[in-house]
XYZ file of C-alpha atoms in Angstrom:
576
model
C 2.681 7.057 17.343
C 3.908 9.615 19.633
C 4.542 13.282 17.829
C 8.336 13.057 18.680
C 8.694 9.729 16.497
C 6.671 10.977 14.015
C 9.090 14.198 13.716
C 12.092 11.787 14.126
C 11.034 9.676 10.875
C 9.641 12.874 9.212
C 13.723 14.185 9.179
C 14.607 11.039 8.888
C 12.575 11.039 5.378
C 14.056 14.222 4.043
C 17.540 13.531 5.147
C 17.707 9.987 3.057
C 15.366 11.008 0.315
C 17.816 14.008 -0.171
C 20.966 11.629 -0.288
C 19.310 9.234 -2.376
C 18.332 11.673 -5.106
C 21.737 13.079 -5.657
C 21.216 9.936 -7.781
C 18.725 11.207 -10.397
C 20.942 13.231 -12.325
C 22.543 9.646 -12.734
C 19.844 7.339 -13.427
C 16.379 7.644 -14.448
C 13.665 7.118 -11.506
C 12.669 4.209 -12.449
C 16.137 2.380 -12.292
C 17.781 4.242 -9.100
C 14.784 3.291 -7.185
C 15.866 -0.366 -7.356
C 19.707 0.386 -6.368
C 17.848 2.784 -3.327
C 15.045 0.056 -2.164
C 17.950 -2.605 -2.679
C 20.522 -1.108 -0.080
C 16.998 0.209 2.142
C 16.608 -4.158 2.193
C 20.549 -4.748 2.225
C 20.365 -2.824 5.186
C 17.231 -4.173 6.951
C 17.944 -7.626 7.190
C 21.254 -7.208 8.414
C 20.027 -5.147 11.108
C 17.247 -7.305 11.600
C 19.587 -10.047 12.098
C 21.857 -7.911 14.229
C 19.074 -7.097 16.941
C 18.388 -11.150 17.198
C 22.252 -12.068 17.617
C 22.136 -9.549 20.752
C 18.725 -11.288 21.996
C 20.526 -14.588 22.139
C 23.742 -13.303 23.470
C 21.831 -12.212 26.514
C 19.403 -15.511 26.226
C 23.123 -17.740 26.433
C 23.728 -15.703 29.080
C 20.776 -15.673 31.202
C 20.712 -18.003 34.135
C 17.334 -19.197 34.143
C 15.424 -22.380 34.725
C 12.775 -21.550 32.122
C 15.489 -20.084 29.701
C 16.289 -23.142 27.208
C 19.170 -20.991 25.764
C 20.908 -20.840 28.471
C 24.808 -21.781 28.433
C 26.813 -22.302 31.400
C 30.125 -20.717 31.674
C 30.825 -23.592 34.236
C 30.432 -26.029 31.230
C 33.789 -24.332 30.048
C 37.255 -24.356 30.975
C 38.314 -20.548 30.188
C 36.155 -17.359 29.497
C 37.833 -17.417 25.736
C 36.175 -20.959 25.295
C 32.595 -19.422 26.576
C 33.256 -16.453 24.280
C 34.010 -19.061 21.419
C 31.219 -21.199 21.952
C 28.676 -18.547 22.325
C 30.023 -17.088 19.025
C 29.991 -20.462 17.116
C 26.377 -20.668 18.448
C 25.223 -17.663 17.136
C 26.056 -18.880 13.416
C 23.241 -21.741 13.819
C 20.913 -21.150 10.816
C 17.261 -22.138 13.536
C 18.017 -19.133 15.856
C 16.711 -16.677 13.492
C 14.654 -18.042 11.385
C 12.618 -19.540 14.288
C 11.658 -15.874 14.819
C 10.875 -15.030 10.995
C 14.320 -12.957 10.748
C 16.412 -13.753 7.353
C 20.091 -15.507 7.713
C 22.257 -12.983 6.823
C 26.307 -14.555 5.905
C 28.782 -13.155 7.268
C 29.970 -11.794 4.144
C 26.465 -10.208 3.352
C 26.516 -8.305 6.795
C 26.032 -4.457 6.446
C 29.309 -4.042 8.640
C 31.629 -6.415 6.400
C 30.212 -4.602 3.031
C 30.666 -0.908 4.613
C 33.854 -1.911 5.458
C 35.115 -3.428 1.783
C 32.937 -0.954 0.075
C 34.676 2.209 1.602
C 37.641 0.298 1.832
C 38.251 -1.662 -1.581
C 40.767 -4.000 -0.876
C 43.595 -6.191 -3.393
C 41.768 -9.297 -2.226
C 38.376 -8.396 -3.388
C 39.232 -6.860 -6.835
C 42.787 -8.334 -8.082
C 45.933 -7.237 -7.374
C 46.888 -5.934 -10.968
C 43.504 -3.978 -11.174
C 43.808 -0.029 -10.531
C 41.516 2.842 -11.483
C 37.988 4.243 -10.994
C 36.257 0.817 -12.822
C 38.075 -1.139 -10.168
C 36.768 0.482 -7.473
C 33.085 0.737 -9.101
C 32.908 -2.759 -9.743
C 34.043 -3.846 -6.292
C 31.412 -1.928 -4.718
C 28.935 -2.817 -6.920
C 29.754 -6.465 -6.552
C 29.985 -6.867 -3.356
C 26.445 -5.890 -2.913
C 24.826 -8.565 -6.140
C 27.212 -10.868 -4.292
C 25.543 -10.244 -0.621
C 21.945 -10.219 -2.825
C 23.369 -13.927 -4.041
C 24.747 -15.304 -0.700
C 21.094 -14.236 0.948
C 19.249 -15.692 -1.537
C 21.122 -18.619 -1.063
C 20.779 -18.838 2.837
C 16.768 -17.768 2.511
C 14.991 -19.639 -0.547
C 11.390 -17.414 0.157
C 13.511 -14.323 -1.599
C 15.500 -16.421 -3.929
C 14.904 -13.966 -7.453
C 13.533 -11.098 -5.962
C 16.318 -9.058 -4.931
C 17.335 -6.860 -8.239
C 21.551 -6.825 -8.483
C 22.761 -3.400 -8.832
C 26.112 -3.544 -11.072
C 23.321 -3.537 -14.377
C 22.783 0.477 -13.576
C 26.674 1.041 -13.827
C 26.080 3.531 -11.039
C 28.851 6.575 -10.578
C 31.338 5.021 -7.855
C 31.508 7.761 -5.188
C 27.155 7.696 -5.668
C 27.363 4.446 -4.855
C 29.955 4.971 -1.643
C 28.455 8.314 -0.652
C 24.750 5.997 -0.142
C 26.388 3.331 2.113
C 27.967 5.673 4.236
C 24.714 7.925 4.498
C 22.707 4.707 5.710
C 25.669 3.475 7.468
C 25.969 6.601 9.484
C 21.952 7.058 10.497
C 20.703 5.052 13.733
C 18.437 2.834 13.161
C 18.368 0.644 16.415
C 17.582 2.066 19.588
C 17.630 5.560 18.122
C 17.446 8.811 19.756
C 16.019 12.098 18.816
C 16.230 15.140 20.967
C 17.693 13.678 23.872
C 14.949 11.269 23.957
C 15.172 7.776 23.599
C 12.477 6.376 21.224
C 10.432 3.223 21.091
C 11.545 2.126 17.155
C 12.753 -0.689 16.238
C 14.697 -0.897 13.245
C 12.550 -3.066 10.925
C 9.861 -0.508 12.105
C 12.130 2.329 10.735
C 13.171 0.769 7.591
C 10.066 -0.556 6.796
C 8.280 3.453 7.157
C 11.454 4.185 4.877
C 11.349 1.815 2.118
C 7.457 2.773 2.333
C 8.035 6.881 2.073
C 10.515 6.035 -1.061
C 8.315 4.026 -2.586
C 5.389 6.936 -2.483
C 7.942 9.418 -3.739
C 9.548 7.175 -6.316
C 5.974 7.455 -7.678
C 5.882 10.809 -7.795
C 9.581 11.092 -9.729
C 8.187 8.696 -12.023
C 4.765 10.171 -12.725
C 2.330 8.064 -14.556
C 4.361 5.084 -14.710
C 5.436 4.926 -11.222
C 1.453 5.157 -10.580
C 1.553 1.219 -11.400
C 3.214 0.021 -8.516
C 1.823 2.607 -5.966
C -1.746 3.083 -4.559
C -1.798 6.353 -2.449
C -1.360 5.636 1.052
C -4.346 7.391 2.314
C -6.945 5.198 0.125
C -5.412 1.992 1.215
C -6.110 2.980 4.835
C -9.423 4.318 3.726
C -10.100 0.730 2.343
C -8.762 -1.753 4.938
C -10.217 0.336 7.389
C -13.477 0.211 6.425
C -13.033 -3.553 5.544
C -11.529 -4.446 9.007
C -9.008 -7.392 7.822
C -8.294 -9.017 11.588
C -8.124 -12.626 10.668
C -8.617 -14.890 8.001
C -7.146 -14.848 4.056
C -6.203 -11.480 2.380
C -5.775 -11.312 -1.369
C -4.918 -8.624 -4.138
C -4.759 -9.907 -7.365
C -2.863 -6.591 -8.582
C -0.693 -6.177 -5.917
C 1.569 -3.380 -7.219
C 3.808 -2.795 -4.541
C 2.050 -4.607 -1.691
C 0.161 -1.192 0.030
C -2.930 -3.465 0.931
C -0.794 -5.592 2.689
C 1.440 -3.149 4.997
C -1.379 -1.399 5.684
C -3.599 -4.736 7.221
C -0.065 -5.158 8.809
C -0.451 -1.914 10.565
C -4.081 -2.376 11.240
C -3.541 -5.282 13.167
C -1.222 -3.772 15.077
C -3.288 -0.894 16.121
C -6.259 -3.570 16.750
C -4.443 -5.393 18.554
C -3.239 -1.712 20.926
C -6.587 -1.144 21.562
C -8.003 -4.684 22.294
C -4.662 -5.721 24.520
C -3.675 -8.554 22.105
C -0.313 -9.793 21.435
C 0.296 -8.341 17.981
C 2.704 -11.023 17.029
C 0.003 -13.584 17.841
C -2.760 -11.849 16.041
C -0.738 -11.690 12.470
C -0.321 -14.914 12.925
C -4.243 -15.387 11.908
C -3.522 -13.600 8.692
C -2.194 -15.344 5.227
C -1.190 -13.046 2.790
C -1.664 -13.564 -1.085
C -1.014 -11.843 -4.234
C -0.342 -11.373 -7.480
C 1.307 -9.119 -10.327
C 2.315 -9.219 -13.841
C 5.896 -6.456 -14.092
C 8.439 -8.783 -12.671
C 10.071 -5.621 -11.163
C 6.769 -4.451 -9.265
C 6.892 -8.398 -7.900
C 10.009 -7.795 -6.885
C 8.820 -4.894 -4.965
C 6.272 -6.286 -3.194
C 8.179 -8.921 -2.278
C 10.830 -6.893 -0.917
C 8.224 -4.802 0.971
C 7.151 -7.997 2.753
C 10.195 -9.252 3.619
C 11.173 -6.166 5.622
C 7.834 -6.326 7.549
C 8.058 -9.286 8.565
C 4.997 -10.269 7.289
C 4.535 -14.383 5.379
C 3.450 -14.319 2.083
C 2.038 -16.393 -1.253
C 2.558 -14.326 -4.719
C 2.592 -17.290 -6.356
C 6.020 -19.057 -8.434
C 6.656 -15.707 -10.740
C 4.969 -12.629 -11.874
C 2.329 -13.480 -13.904
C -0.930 -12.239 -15.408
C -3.959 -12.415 -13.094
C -6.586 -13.557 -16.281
C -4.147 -15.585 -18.179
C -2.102 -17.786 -15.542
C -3.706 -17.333 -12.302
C -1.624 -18.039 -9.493
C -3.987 -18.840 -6.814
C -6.987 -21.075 -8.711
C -8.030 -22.389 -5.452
C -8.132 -19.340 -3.206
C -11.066 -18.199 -1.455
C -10.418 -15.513 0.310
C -12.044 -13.682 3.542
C -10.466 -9.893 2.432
C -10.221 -9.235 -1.155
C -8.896 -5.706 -2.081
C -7.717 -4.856 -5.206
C -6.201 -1.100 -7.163
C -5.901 -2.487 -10.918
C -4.979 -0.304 -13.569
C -8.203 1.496 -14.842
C -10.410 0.645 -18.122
C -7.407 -1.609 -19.263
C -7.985 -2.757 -22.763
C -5.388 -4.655 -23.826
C -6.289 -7.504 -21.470
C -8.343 -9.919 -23.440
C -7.107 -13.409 -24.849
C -9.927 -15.728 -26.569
C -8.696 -18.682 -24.424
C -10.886 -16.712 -21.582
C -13.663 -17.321 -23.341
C -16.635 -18.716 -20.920
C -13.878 -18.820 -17.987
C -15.765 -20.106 -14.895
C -14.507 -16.868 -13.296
C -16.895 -15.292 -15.524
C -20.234 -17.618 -13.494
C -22.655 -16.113 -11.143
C -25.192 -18.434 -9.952
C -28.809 -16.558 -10.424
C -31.443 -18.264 -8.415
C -29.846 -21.799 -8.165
C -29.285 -21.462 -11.933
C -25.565 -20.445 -13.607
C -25.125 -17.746 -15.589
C -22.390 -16.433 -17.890
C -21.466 -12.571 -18.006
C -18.406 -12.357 -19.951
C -16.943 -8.956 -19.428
C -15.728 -6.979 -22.773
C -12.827 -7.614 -24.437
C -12.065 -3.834 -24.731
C -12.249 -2.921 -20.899
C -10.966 -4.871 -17.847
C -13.016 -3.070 -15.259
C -15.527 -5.806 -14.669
C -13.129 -8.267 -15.527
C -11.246 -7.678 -12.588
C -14.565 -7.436 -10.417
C -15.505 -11.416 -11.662
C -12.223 -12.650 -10.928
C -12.185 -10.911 -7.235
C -15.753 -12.455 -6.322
C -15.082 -15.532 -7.884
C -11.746 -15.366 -5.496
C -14.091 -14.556 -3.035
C -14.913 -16.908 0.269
C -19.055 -17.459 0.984
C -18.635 -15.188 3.876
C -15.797 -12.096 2.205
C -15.477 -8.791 1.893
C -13.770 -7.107 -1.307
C -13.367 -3.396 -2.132
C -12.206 -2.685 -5.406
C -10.748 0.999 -7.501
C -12.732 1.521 -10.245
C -13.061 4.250 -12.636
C -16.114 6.146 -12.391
C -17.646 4.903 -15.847
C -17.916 1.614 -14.217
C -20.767 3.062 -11.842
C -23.268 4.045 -15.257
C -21.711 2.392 -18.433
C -23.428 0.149 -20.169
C -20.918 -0.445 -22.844
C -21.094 -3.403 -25.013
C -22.174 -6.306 -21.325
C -21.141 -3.508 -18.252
C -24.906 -2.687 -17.225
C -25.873 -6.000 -17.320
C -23.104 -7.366 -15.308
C -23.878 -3.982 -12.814
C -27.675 -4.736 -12.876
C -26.869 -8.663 -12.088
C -24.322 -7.833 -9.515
C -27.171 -5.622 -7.841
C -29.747 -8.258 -8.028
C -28.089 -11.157 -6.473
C -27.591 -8.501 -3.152
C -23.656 -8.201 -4.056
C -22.987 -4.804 -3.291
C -22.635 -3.765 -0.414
C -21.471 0.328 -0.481
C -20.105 2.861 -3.148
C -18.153 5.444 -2.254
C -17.258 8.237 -4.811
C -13.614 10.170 -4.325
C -12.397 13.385 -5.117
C -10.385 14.346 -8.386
C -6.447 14.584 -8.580
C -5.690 11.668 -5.707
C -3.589 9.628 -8.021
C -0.024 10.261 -9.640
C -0.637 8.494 -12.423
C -4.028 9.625 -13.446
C -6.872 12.207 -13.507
C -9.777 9.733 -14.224
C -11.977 10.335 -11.495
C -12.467 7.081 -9.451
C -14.377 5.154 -7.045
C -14.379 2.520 -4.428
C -16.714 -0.702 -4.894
C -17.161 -2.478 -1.595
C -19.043 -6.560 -2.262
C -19.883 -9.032 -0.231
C -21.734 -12.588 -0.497
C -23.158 -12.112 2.657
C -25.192 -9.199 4.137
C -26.835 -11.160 6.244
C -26.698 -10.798 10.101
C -23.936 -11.828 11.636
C -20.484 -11.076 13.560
C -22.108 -7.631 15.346
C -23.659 -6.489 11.624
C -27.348 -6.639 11.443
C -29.159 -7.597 8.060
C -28.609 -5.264 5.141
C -30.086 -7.594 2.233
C -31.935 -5.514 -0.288
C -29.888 -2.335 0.789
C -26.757 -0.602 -0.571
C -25.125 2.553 1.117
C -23.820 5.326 -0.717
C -21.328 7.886 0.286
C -20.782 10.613 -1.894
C -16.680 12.178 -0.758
C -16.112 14.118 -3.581
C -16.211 17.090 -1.347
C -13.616 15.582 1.543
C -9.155 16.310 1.157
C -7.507 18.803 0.747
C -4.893 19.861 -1.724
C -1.343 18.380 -0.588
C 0.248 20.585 -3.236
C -0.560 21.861 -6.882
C -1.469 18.863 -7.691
C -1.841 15.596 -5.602
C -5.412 16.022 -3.020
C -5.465 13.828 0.044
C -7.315 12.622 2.814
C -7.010 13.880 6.469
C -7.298 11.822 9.388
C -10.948 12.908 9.794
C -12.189 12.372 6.291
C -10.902 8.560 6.241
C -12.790 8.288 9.764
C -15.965 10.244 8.442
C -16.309 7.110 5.495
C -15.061 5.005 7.578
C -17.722 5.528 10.788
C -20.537 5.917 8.113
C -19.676 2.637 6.570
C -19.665 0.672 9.963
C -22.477 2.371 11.946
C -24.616 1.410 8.509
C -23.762 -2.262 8.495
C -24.309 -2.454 12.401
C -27.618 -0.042 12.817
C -29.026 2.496 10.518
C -32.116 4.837 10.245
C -33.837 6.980 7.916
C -32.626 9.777 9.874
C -28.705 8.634 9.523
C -28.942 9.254 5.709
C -27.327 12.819 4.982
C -28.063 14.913 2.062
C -25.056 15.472 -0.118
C -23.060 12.853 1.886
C -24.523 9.539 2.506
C -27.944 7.617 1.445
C -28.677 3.849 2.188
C -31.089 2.709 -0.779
C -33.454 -0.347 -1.330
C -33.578 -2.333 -4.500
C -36.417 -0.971 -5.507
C -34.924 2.952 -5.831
C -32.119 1.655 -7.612
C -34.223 -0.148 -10.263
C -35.899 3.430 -10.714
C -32.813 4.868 -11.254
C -31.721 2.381 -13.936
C -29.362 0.085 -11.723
C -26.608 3.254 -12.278
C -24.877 3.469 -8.963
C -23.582 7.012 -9.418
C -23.054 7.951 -5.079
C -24.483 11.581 -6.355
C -27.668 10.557 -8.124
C -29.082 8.946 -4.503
C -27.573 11.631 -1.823
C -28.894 14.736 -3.492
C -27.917 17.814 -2.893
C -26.422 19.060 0.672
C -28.986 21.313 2.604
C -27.968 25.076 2.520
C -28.071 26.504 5.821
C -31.272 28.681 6.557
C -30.713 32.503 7.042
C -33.925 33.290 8.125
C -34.574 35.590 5.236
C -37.881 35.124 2.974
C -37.243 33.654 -0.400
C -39.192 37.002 -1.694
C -37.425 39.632 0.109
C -34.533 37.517 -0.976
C -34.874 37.222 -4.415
C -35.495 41.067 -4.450
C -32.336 41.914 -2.918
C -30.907 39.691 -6.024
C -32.686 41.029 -8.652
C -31.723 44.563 -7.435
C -27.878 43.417 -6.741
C -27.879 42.137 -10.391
C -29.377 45.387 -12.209
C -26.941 47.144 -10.422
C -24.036 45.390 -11.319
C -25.041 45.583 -14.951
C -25.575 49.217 -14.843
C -22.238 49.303 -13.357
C -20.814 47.228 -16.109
C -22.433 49.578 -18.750
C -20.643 52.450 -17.174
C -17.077 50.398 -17.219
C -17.584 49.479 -21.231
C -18.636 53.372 -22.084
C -15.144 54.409 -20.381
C -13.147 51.872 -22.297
C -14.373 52.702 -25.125
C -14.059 56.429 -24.909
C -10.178 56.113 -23.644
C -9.370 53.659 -26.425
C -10.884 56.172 -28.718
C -8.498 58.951 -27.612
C -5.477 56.405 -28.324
C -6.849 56.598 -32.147
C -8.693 53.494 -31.930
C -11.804 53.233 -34.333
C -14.358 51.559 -31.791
């Protein structure tokens, strides 16, 4: 992205974050986020839709041979009867959704509500109705009632678009939002006196993202459930390269994983000359999540990028009514909530998600009841296609536990040549927790193939404790460069690797045999070591001199500091 977009959407950021939170001191964060995301969406599709009405227009147009749109104006007998026919033409339904963009009614269009909503008129709200609660409930209703008529047109978002009037939001609030989005350019926008290259899904889609990362923050630990910082979701799909083939997440939150293979796609497809569009096409999205609001999300979230998707009938619990029993997927990727206890149900009980075949015979690890950790690790691989990839967010106690069946599960995991890297992360990354945390990355299939050479028996480990930086007081984050540091490591490992690549305090790529010695604990730290201090040429001798001499004198020093305090606190009468 050029730098004058990027400082086009960074104002653009600040300017609607700081209208929507005029609505905090009204509602708590984790309501006014739905009435925000809801207009964000509102708003979306009926620009979406917008931007293809003007494609056909000039499609109807367009005298072409190859142009199957095309409509003669000699077919009619005046220009009003072109104009009429085009316009009846643009209400057919296949148009749009031919091109993945919603059907938006006429009475759901962003124009038609700005207009009513600014405007209430006698016809929407009765004529013997006056006062403030009139004019609330028009506004409000108009918008469930464009959330019903969509749902209506477009059954893939039927129940997933919250209605607003339950909030009982202040009316001028309420106004003062539609006219802030109403007023910002979203197609074709300009910034500086130069036009940009945006489109306005693009722009709505970084918006709805941005206000769903500081929606997070508002809402602290519990906004933490729906949000995976953006930086380790790159970090992940990066490093897991999801071009083509079945991506899953069965604790979707928000949908991050997704937007974010979204975006790598498009930037593979930049740099290979592919037609994006074409390319996402090889992609089928699936998740699943438990808060009905957080499905609603991620749901939401798709919808605005455009991208297909399977979550399944409802929201739903990933252990106790699985959504996707059948799924194998190529790209598993996965932020649950860490060391969740309240998970277990005795119906699970020898689930075959709980089976890993161990030399041509099954076995049975059955995860504890009190900790989900490797529960949601069985359930990914057993989700898993012959030939995936999965990366999963772990607390760090999942690397050395061996609670109640956790180091047996690790140790069998390790055996059967299932893991593949572990990367540990720096502190204070997430809002909704200080547990320190880590990345597993497991695959069925180290074997070589695809431009990978053969990495049975081995199992990299990066240690990035040391990479981010602090963002503020206290959030860290990744730069650019750290994410490619892990990221380059991880690749240049699976496709050629030395004894010489492994860096101490960084990186080490270990053999079965090492890990055994170290107890099958797959701490990152225990196998880099410690990083190499830089040599100053000066003998250890002479140097240890110069400390021993630097010390005495400081305490000598110190001596002198404590015999003046005392002798001044003794002329202020102190007995000492």
């Amino acid at each position: 992205m050029k730098d004058i977009e990027q400082q086009f959407l960074n104002e653009l950021d600040a300017q609607l974050w700081k209208a929507a939170d005029k609505l905090r001191s009204h509602l708590d964060a984790a309501n006014y986020k739905h009435v925000v995301l809801g207009l964000i969406f509102l708003k979306y599709v009926s620009d979406a839709f917008e931007e293809r009405q003007q494609e056909l227009i000039e499609l109807f147009q367009k005298d072409d041979d190859d142009n199957i749109y095309h409509m003669p104006r000699d077919d009619y007998d005046s220009d009003e009867d072109y104009k009429q026919a085009i316009e009846a033409e643009l209400e057919i339904n296949d148009y749009y959704t031919e091109k993945n963009v919603f059907w938006v009614p006429k009475i759901a269009r962003w124009n038609t509500l700005k207009e009513k909503i600014i405007l209430p008129t006698n016809s929407v709200i009765g004529e013997n109705e006056q006062g403030e609660d009139v004019k609330m409930r028009s506004a409000s209703w108009l918008i469930d009632n464009a959330f019903d008529e969509i749902e209506k047109a477009n059954p893939k978002l039927k129940g997933i678009l919250n209605r607003i009037s339950q909030y009982q939001l202040d009316t001028d609030k309420l106004i003062g939002l539609v006219n802030e989005f109403s007023t910002t350019k979203f197609h074709d926008p300009e910034y500086k006196g130069e036009k940009l290259n945006l489109k306005s899904k693009d722009i709505l889609g970084h918006v709805y993202e941005y206000f769903l990362g500081e929606f997070a923050l508002a809402e602290g630990k519990q906004g933490g459930q729906y949000y995976t910082p953006k930086s380790i979701v790159t970090l992940i799909v990066e490093m897991l390269e999801p071009y083509k083939g079945r991506v899953y997440d069965p604790a979707m939150g928000s949908g991050g994983f997704f937007v974010s293979s979204d975006k790598f796609i498009e930037e593979h497809a930049k740099i290979k000359h592919y037609d994006a569009a074409e390319q996402k096409k090889q992609i089928s999205v699936y998740g699943q999540e438990s808060n009905p609001t957080t499905w609603k999300l991620a749901a939401m979230n798709m919808a605005i990028r455009g991208i297909d998707f399977n979550f399944g009938k409802k929201n739903a619990d990933s252990f106790l009514d699985d959504q996707h029993p059948d799924l194998r997927a190529d790209f598993v990727m996965a932020n649950p909530p860490f060391n969740m206890k309240d998970w277990w149900h005795e119906k699970l009980a020898d689930d075959v998600r709980w089976t890993i075949n161990t030399n041509g015979e099954k076995r049975i690890l059955t995860p504890p009841a009190g900790n989900a950790n490797f529960a949601w690790m069985l359930h990914m691989l057993y989700h898993l296609a012959p030939t995936g990839s999965m990366a999963l967010l772990l607390a760090n106690g999942s690397m050395s536990s061996n609670t109640n069946n956790e180091g047996e599960i690790r140790r069998t995991l390790v055996e059967q040549d299932l893991v593949e890297c572990m990367v540990a992360l720096p502190g204070q990354l997430f809002t909704n927790t200080q547990i320190p945390a880590c990345i597993w990355f497991l695959t069925k299939d180290k074997s070589a193939r695809n431009g990978k050479r053969d990495r049975r028996g081995e199992v990299l480990f990066i240690d990035a404790r040391n990479l981010g930086y602090m963002k503020d007081r206290v959030l860290r984050d990744f730069k650019e460069e750290d994410t490619r540091q892990i990221t380059n490591t991880f690749h240049k490992w699976q496709r050629e690797w030395s004894e010489e690549n492994n860096q101490a305090g960084f990186c080490f790529s270990a053999n079965f045999a090492t890990i055994q010695k170290h107890d099958f604990v797959l701490t990152p730290g225990r196998y880099v070591g410690a990083e190499a201090e830089e040599d100053d040429g000066v003998p250890f001798a002479e140097k240890m001199a110069a400390l021993t001499s630097q010390l005495k004198a400081q305490f000598e020093e110190s001596d002198k500091l404590e015999a003046q305090i005392k002798q001044n606190l003794a002329g202020l009468g102190f007995n000492v």
